[in-house]
mmCIF file of C-alpha atoms in Angstrom:
data_model
loop_
_atom_site.group_PDB
_atom_site.id
_atom_site.type_symbol
_atom_site.label_atom_id
_atom_site.label_comp_id
_atom_site.label_asym_id
_atom_site.label_seq_id
_atom_site.Cartn_x
_atom_site.Cartn_y
_atom_site.Cartn_z
ATOM 1 C CA MET A 105 22.256 67.685 75.946
ATOM 2 C CA ALA A 106 20.228 70.667 77.731
ATOM 3 C CA ASP A 107 18.905 67.830 80.146
ATOM 4 C CA SER A 108 22.448 66.287 81.136
ATOM 5 C CA ALA A 109 24.017 69.128 81.317
ATOM 6 C CA LEU A 110 21.639 70.638 84.293
ATOM 7 C CA VAL A 111 22.095 67.393 86.002
ATOM 8 C CA LEU A 112 25.681 67.573 86.208
ATOM 9 C CA VAL A 113 24.849 71.203 87.368
ATOM 10 C CA ALA A 114 22.757 69.422 90.158
ATOM 11 C CA LEU A 115 25.087 66.817 91.183
ATOM 12 C CA VAL A 116 28.140 69.499 91.315
ATOM 13 C CA TRP A 117 26.302 72.315 93.399
ATOM 14 C CA GLY A 118 25.210 69.315 95.604
ATOM 15 C CA LEU A 119 29.154 68.309 96.257
ATOM 16 C CA ASN A 120 29.656 72.102 96.265
ATOM 17 C CA PHE A 121 27.499 72.137 99.978
ATOM 18 C CA VAL A 122 29.957 69.729 101.202
ATOM 19 C CA ILE A 123 33.381 71.282 100.052
ATOM 20 C CA THR A 124 32.307 75.091 101.045
ATOM 21 C CA LYS A 125 31.179 73.714 104.781
ATOM 22 C CA GLU A 126 34.810 73.050 105.130
ATOM 23 C CA ALA A 127 36.388 75.911 103.655
ATOM 24 C CA LEU A 128 33.921 78.409 106.389
ATOM 25 C CA THR A 129 35.817 76.979 108.616
ATOM 26 C CA LYS A 130 38.858 78.547 107.477
ATOM 27 C CA ILE A 131 37.615 81.688 105.663
ATOM 28 C CA THR A 132 34.679 83.875 106.387
ATOM 29 C CA PRO A 133 31.337 84.253 104.286
ATOM 30 C CA PHE A 134 31.418 87.388 102.586
ATOM 31 C CA MET A 135 34.909 86.588 101.471
ATOM 32 C CA TYR A 136 34.651 83.798 100.144
ATOM 33 C CA LEU A 137 31.924 85.052 97.928
ATOM 34 C CA GLY A 138 33.431 87.688 96.903
ATOM 35 C CA ILE A 139 36.758 86.061 95.950
ATOM 36 C CA ARG A 140 34.475 83.486 94.302
ATOM 37 C CA PHE A 141 32.329 85.274 91.905
ATOM 38 C CA ILE A 142 35.137 87.776 90.994
ATOM 39 C CA LEU A 143 37.579 85.146 89.951
ATOM 40 C CA ALA A 144 34.139 84.007 88.219
ATOM 41 C CA PHE A 145 33.654 87.219 86.704
ATOM 42 C CA LEU A 146 37.106 87.264 85.116
ATOM 43 C CA ILE A 147 37.288 83.663 83.563
ATOM 44 C CA LEU A 148 33.948 84.821 82.093
ATOM 45 C CA ILE A 149 35.136 88.050 80.817
ATOM 46 C CA VAL A 150 38.364 86.198 79.328
ATOM 47 C CA ILE A 151 36.353 83.610 77.631
ATOM 48 C CA PHE A 152 33.185 85.527 76.658
ATOM 49 C CA HIS A 153 35.253 89.403 75.924
ATOM 50 C CA LYS A 154 33.315 89.418 72.284
ATOM 51 C CA ASN A 155 29.818 88.562 73.708
ATOM 52 C CA PHE A 156 30.415 91.685 76.544
ATOM 53 C CA THR A 157 31.196 94.491 74.099
ATOM 54 C CA LYS A 158 28.140 93.165 72.272
ATOM 55 C CA MET A 159 26.156 94.576 75.463
ATOM 56 C CA THR A 160 22.436 95.339 75.146
ATOM 57 C CA LYS A 161 19.771 96.998 77.439
ATOM 58 C CA ASN A 162 18.231 93.626 77.928
ATOM 59 C CA ASP A 163 21.153 92.345 78.747
ATOM 60 C CA LEU A 164 22.456 94.506 81.822
ATOM 61 C CA LYS A 165 18.297 94.890 83.071
ATOM 62 C CA GLY A 166 18.589 91.078 83.389
ATOM 63 C CA GLY A 167 22.094 90.266 84.735
ATOM 64 C CA LEU A 168 21.425 93.255 87.679
ATOM 65 C CA GLY A 169 17.770 91.864 88.090
ATOM 66 C CA VAL A 170 18.777 88.122 88.193
ATOM 67 C CA GLY A 171 21.992 89.461 89.960
ATOM 68 C CA LEU A 172 20.717 91.133 93.214
ATOM 69 C CA VAL A 173 18.187 87.826 93.630
ATOM 70 C CA ILE A 174 21.016 85.611 93.379
ATOM 71 C CA PHE A 175 23.543 87.449 95.818
ATOM 72 C CA LEU A 176 21.174 87.865 98.396
ATOM 73 C CA GLY A 177 20.201 83.815 97.845
ATOM 74 C CA PHE A 178 23.690 82.817 98.239
ATOM 75 C CA ILE A 179 24.627 85.257 101.035
ATOM 76 C CA THR A 180 21.666 83.399 103.091
ATOM 77 C CA GLN A 181 22.434 79.967 101.676
ATOM 78 C CA THR A 182 26.086 80.833 102.658
ATOM 79 C CA ILE A 183 25.691 82.041 105.843
ATOM 80 C CA GLY A 184 23.135 79.337 107.036
ATOM 81 C CA LEU A 185 25.827 76.908 106.098
ATOM 82 C CA LYS A 186 27.883 77.840 108.974
ATOM 83 C CA TYR A 187 24.556 76.200 111.494
ATOM 84 C CA THR A 188 23.524 73.974 109.510
ATOM 85 C CA THR A 189 24.427 70.216 107.813
ATOM 86 C CA PRO A 190 25.754 70.370 103.991
ATOM 87 C CA SER A 191 22.590 67.856 103.429
ATOM 88 C CA LYS A 192 20.102 70.076 105.315
ATOM 89 C CA SER A 193 21.236 72.810 103.610
ATOM 90 C CA GLY A 194 20.888 71.099 100.377
ATOM 91 C CA PHE A 195 17.853 69.673 100.833
ATOM 92 C CA ILE A 196 15.855 73.069 102.388
ATOM 93 C CA THR A 197 17.542 74.940 99.255
ATOM 94 C CA GLY A 198 15.272 72.570 97.181
ATOM 95 C CA ILE A 199 12.185 73.937 98.327
ATOM 96 C CA TYR A 200 12.538 76.933 96.193
ATOM 97 C CA VAL A 201 11.238 74.807 93.529
ATOM 98 C CA VAL A 202 7.826 74.268 95.647
ATOM 99 C CA LEU A 203 7.500 78.490 95.890
ATOM 100 C CA VAL A 204 7.443 79.482 92.366
ATOM 101 C CA PRO A 205 3.945 79.090 91.463
ATOM 102 C CA PHE A 206 3.558 81.024 95.012
ATOM 103 C CA LEU A 207 5.750 84.246 93.671
ATOM 104 C CA ALA A 208 4.672 83.377 90.405
ATOM 105 C CA TYR A 209 1.196 84.611 91.529
ATOM 106 C CA PHE A 210 2.022 87.897 92.023
ATOM 107 C CA PHE A 211 3.056 88.565 88.404
ATOM 108 C CA THR A 212 -0.003 86.636 87.278
ATOM 109 C CA GLY A 213 -2.754 87.454 89.556
ATOM 110 C CA GLN A 214 -3.575 83.341 89.054
ATOM 111 C CA PHE A 215 -3.546 81.983 92.281
ATOM 112 C CA PRO A 216 -1.874 78.248 92.640
ATOM 113 C CA LYS A 217 -3.661 74.778 91.686
ATOM 114 C CA ILE A 218 -4.914 72.998 95.179
ATOM 115 C CA THR A 219 -2.326 70.652 93.753
ATOM 116 C CA GLN A 220 0.402 72.864 94.004
ATOM 117 C CA ILE A 221 -0.926 74.041 97.792
ATOM 118 C CA LEU A 222 -0.937 70.085 99.062
ATOM 119 C CA SER A 223 2.044 69.952 97.583
ATOM 120 C CA ALA A 224 3.807 72.216 99.010
ATOM 121 C CA ILE A 225 2.226 71.535 103.062
ATOM 122 C CA ILE A 226 4.012 68.053 102.397
ATOM 123 C CA THR A 227 7.384 69.497 101.736
ATOM 124 C CA PHE A 228 6.975 71.962 104.772
ATOM 125 C CA ILE A 229 5.910 69.508 106.908
ATOM 126 C CA GLY A 230 9.262 67.248 105.664
ATOM 127 C CA LEU A 231 11.348 70.605 106.042
ATOM 128 C CA GLY A 232 9.861 70.563 109.887
ATOM 129 C CA MET A 233 10.845 67.130 110.606
ATOM 130 C CA VAL A 234 14.160 68.131 109.121
ATOM 131 C CA SER A 235 14.588 71.555 111.206
ATOM 132 C CA ILE A 236 12.886 71.164 114.671
ATOM 133 C CA ASP A 237 15.273 69.389 116.741
ATOM 134 C CA GLU A 238 13.940 67.198 119.553
ATOM 135 C CA SER A 239 13.134 70.538 121.838
ATOM 136 C CA PHE A 240 11.018 71.848 119.290
ATOM 137 C CA THR A 241 13.272 74.520 118.411
ATOM 138 C CA VAL A 242 14.353 75.621 114.603
ATOM 139 C CA ASN A 243 18.059 76.179 114.142
ATOM 140 C CA PHE A 244 19.291 79.077 112.875
ATOM 141 C CA GLY A 245 21.054 78.293 109.591
ATOM 142 C CA ASP A 246 17.648 76.344 108.719
ATOM 143 C CA VAL A 247 16.002 79.595 109.012
ATOM 144 C CA LEU A 248 18.694 81.437 106.971
ATOM 145 C CA THR A 249 18.740 78.967 104.246
ATOM 146 C CA LEU A 250 14.735 78.795 103.550
ATOM 147 C CA ALA A 251 15.223 82.268 103.038
ATOM 148 C CA GLY A 252 18.047 81.511 100.344
ATOM 149 C CA ALA A 253 15.508 79.754 98.564
ATOM 150 C CA LEU A 254 12.734 81.952 98.883
ATOM 151 C CA PHE A 255 15.273 84.025 96.480
ATOM 152 C CA PHE A 256 16.547 81.229 94.369
ATOM 153 C CA ALA A 257 13.095 80.952 93.379
ATOM 154 C CA MET A 258 12.820 84.598 92.161
ATOM 155 C CA GLN A 259 15.561 83.905 90.500
ATOM 156 C CA ILE A 260 13.973 81.332 88.514
ATOM 157 C CA VAL A 261 11.435 83.460 87.724
ATOM 158 C CA LEU A 262 13.383 86.134 86.174
ATOM 159 C CA THR A 263 15.929 83.999 84.285
ATOM 160 C CA GLU A 264 12.857 82.358 82.840
ATOM 161 C CA HIS A 265 11.806 86.053 81.728
ATOM 162 C CA PHE A 266 14.642 87.596 80.846
ATOM 163 C CA VAL A 267 16.656 84.766 79.335
ATOM 164 C CA LYS A 268 14.305 84.726 76.556
ATOM 165 C CA ARG A 269 14.509 88.424 75.202
ATOM 166 C CA ALA A 270 18.525 88.695 76.044
ATOM 167 C CA ASP A 271 21.795 86.993 75.729
ATOM 168 C CA PRO A 272 21.972 84.170 78.437
ATOM 169 C CA ILE A 273 25.932 84.694 78.383
ATOM 170 C CA ASN A 274 26.170 88.491 79.695
ATOM 171 C CA ILE A 275 22.978 88.176 82.135
ATOM 172 C CA THR A 276 25.505 85.395 83.650
ATOM 173 C CA ILE A 277 28.699 87.853 83.233
ATOM 174 C CA ILE A 278 26.670 90.607 84.956
ATOM 175 C CA GLN A 279 24.907 88.553 87.754
ATOM 176 C CA THR A 280 28.861 86.830 88.727
ATOM 177 C CA ALA A 281 29.956 90.454 88.575
ATOM 178 C CA LEU A 282 27.371 91.894 90.601
ATOM 179 C CA THR A 283 27.587 89.076 93.293
ATOM 180 C CA GLY A 284 31.120 89.580 93.883
ATOM 181 C CA ILE A 285 31.328 93.345 94.036
ATOM 182 C CA LEU A 286 28.762 93.199 96.631
ATOM 183 C CA SER A 287 29.751 90.226 98.320
ATOM 184 C CA LEU A 288 33.872 91.569 98.216
ATOM 185 C CA ALA A 289 32.294 95.035 99.792
ATOM 186 C CA LEU A 290 30.564 93.315 102.583
ATOM 187 C CA GLY A 291 33.304 91.307 103.523
ATOM 188 C CA LEU A 292 35.859 94.084 103.227
ATOM 189 C CA PHE A 293 33.224 96.172 106.055
ATOM 190 C CA MET A 294 31.741 93.484 108.072
ATOM 191 C CA GLU A 295 34.610 90.842 108.696
ATOM 192 C CA PRO A 296 38.357 90.641 109.373
ATOM 193 C CA MET A 297 40.807 90.446 106.603
ATOM 194 C CA PRO A 298 41.811 87.137 106.429
ATOM 195 C CA GLN A 299 46.022 87.035 106.907
ATOM 196 C CA LEU A 300 46.510 83.578 105.233
ATOM 197 C CA ILE A 301 44.461 81.521 103.005
ATOM 198 C CA GLU A 302 45.046 78.413 103.296
ATOM 199 C CA LYS A 303 45.313 75.890 100.302
ATOM 200 C CA ASP A 304 42.725 73.311 100.555
ATOM 201 C CA VAL A 305 40.759 76.876 100.633
ATOM 202 C CA VAL A 306 41.998 78.185 97.849
ATOM 203 C CA TYR A 307 41.523 74.720 96.116
ATOM 204 C CA ALA A 308 37.442 75.003 97.051
ATOM 205 C CA ILE A 309 37.131 78.592 96.068
ATOM 206 C CA ILE A 310 38.847 77.470 92.625
ATOM 207 C CA PHE A 311 36.549 74.772 92.257
ATOM 208 C CA ALA A 312 33.429 76.878 93.531
ATOM 209 C CA ALA A 313 34.602 80.048 90.666
ATOM 210 C CA VAL A 314 35.256 77.471 87.651
ATOM 211 C CA VAL A 315 32.582 74.575 87.571
ATOM 212 C CA CYS A 316 30.090 75.824 90.460
ATOM 213 C CA THR A 317 29.236 79.584 89.179
ATOM 214 C CA ALA A 318 30.660 80.381 85.692
ATOM 215 C CA GLY A 319 30.065 76.880 84.290
ATOM 216 C CA ALA A 320 27.232 76.367 85.868
ATOM 217 C CA PHE A 321 25.425 79.279 85.286
ATOM 218 C CA THR A 322 26.790 79.565 81.827
ATOM 219 C CA VAL A 323 24.883 76.017 81.376
ATOM 220 C CA GLN A 324 21.902 76.579 83.443
ATOM 221 C CA ASN A 325 21.284 80.404 81.645
ATOM 222 C CA ILE A 326 21.412 78.528 77.896
ATOM 223 C CA ALA A 327 19.677 75.173 78.711
ATOM 224 C CA GLN A 328 16.356 77.296 79.663
ATOM 225 C CA LYS A 329 16.619 78.789 76.404
ATOM 226 C CA HIS A 330 16.241 75.065 75.010
ATOM 227 C CA THR A 331 14.142 73.296 78.170
ATOM 228 C CA ASP A 332 11.154 73.279 79.423
ATOM 229 C CA SER A 333 11.463 75.018 82.714
ATOM 230 C CA THR A 334 9.477 72.833 84.439
ATOM 231 C CA HIS A 335 11.820 69.956 83.218
ATOM 232 C CA ALA A 336 14.465 71.665 84.169
ATOM 233 C CA ALA A 337 13.248 71.862 87.921
ATOM 234 C CA ILE A 338 12.778 68.562 88.157
ATOM 235 C CA LEU A 339 16.419 67.993 86.895
ATOM 236 C CA LEU A 340 17.684 70.815 89.397
ATOM 237 C CA CYS A 341 16.261 69.598 92.030
ATOM 238 C CA MET A 342 18.975 66.497 92.353
ATOM 239 C CA GLU A 343 21.208 69.002 93.841
ATOM 240 C CA SER A 344 18.968 68.344 96.797
ATOM 241 C CA VAL A 345 19.633 64.842 96.685
ATOM 242 C CA SER A 346 23.235 65.019 95.745
ATOM 243 C CA SER A 347 24.032 67.457 98.721
ATOM 244 C CA GLY A 348 22.410 64.283 100.862
ATOM 245 C CA PHE A 349 24.893 61.734 99.350
ATOM 246 C CA PHE A 350 27.788 63.406 99.175
ATOM 247 C CA SER A 351 27.736 65.164 102.843
ATOM 248 C CA PHE A 352 26.856 61.014 104.130
ATOM 249 C CA LEU A 353 29.922 60.137 101.798
ATOM 250 C CA LEU A 354 32.387 62.712 102.566
ATOM 251 C CA TRP A 355 31.185 64.885 105.510
ATOM 252 C CA ASN A 356 30.887 61.335 107.842
ATOM 253 C CA GLU A 357 27.093 62.677 108.642
ATOM 254 C CA VAL A 358 24.614 60.796 110.575
ATOM 255 C CA PHE A 359 21.015 60.715 109.376
ATOM 256 C CA THR A 360 17.847 59.747 111.913
ATOM 257 C CA LEU A 361 15.141 58.182 110.773
ATOM 258 C CA ARG A 362 13.297 60.936 111.524
ATOM 259 C CA MET A 363 15.361 62.999 109.389
ATOM 260 C CA LEU A 364 15.090 60.714 106.444
ATOM 261 C CA ILE A 365 11.889 60.539 106.549
ATOM 262 C CA GLY A 366 11.640 64.528 106.168
ATOM 263 C CA PHE A 367 14.003 64.353 103.097
ATOM 264 C CA GLY A 368 11.823 61.919 101.469
ATOM 265 C CA LEU A 369 8.815 64.651 102.373
ATOM 266 C CA ILE A 370 10.646 67.234 100.934
ATOM 267 C CA LEU A 371 12.173 65.645 97.732
ATOM 268 C CA PHE A 372 8.607 64.150 96.896
ATOM 269 C CA GLY A 373 6.588 67.311 97.669
ATOM 270 C CA VAL A 374 9.272 69.092 95.564
ATOM 271 C CA ILE A 375 8.885 66.972 92.497
ATOM 272 C CA ALA A 376 4.853 66.821 92.567
ATOM 273 C CA SER A 377 4.697 70.547 92.807
ATOM 274 C CA GLU A 378 7.309 70.023 89.576
ATOM 275 C CA LEU A 379 5.181 67.348 87.758
ATOM 276 C CA LEU A 380 2.088 69.348 88.241
ATOM 277 C CA PRO A 381 1.209 72.240 85.694
ATOM 278 C CA GLN A 382 2.717 75.686 86.122
ATOM 279 C CA THR A 383 1.740 79.066 85.768
ATOM 280 C CA GLU A 384 1.778 79.956 82.519
ATOM 281 C CA LYS A 385 5.165 82.051 81.048
ATOM 282 C CA SER A 386 3.049 84.334 79.392
ATOM 283 C CA LYS A 387 1.812 86.019 81.862
ATOM 284 C CA ILE A 388 4.683 86.056 84.187
ATOM 285 C CA SER A 389 6.302 87.869 81.055
ATOM 286 C CA THR A 390 3.135 89.786 80.271
ATOM 287 C CA LYS A 391 3.968 91.400 84.392
ATOM 288 C CA LEU A 392 7.461 91.658 84.319
ATOM 289 C CA ASN A 393 7.402 93.544 81.340
ATOM 290 C CA GLU A 394 4.249 95.716 83.107
ATOM 291 C CA ILE A 395 6.490 96.597 86.100
ATOM 292 C CA GLY A 396 9.248 97.976 84.025
ATOM 293 C CA TYR A 397 11.742 95.258 83.573
#
């Protein structure tokens, strides 16, 4: 059940790249994220209010820690999506899976294996083929999306640690609230207030809030208690394939041969990296404990 749920999460996240791309033509990024996450938070509070009344210190620490990196990840990814295509955004975001072992090195002191390094090299070659155009320039949106992938990799490391010792539902509630509050605050200070939110944007926000935020993050946090993290990451990387499929189907995106080869290299590097042994979870948790988490 956990595996099936994670595949479904990956599919809807991939679809949401296309839906969000369309919505961002009619609403500013911070306001979109603020409304989306605040709505998701209210939904979670209504459904899981009994869990929330039993909040523990570990729940709070986990929610704030994971929430901060999720906020940074979504801000960079969403702004980046204004300047790149849904399929490129999805595939570049999928690189977070390759980045996880390298981030784990700072917590464990265990350097990634040579096979993981080779997988990373293959993935970044694919990234170059997708992101660098014929004039050898890199799209600003692609750079922001890559930064988002780094933050999502940090989310995986922190989530893996906290869901083992705290309530995953309470972590989801707090991380959603923090992302919503920070996004809305930035939107109020940095963006013009929307005079009118069109009906299709409302539908996009409702879909993102209910399915892709409240539902998907709850499922992910619970599933990581029952599914090996390596296996879960392989399933979640289907988000990249899903975004490419829906971008072609719904956004009418045209793919060049160079882009298709780049997508293939990214997908190969991600899967190859996740099929190899990962850094020991216990060492990650021990180091996180040492620095106060």
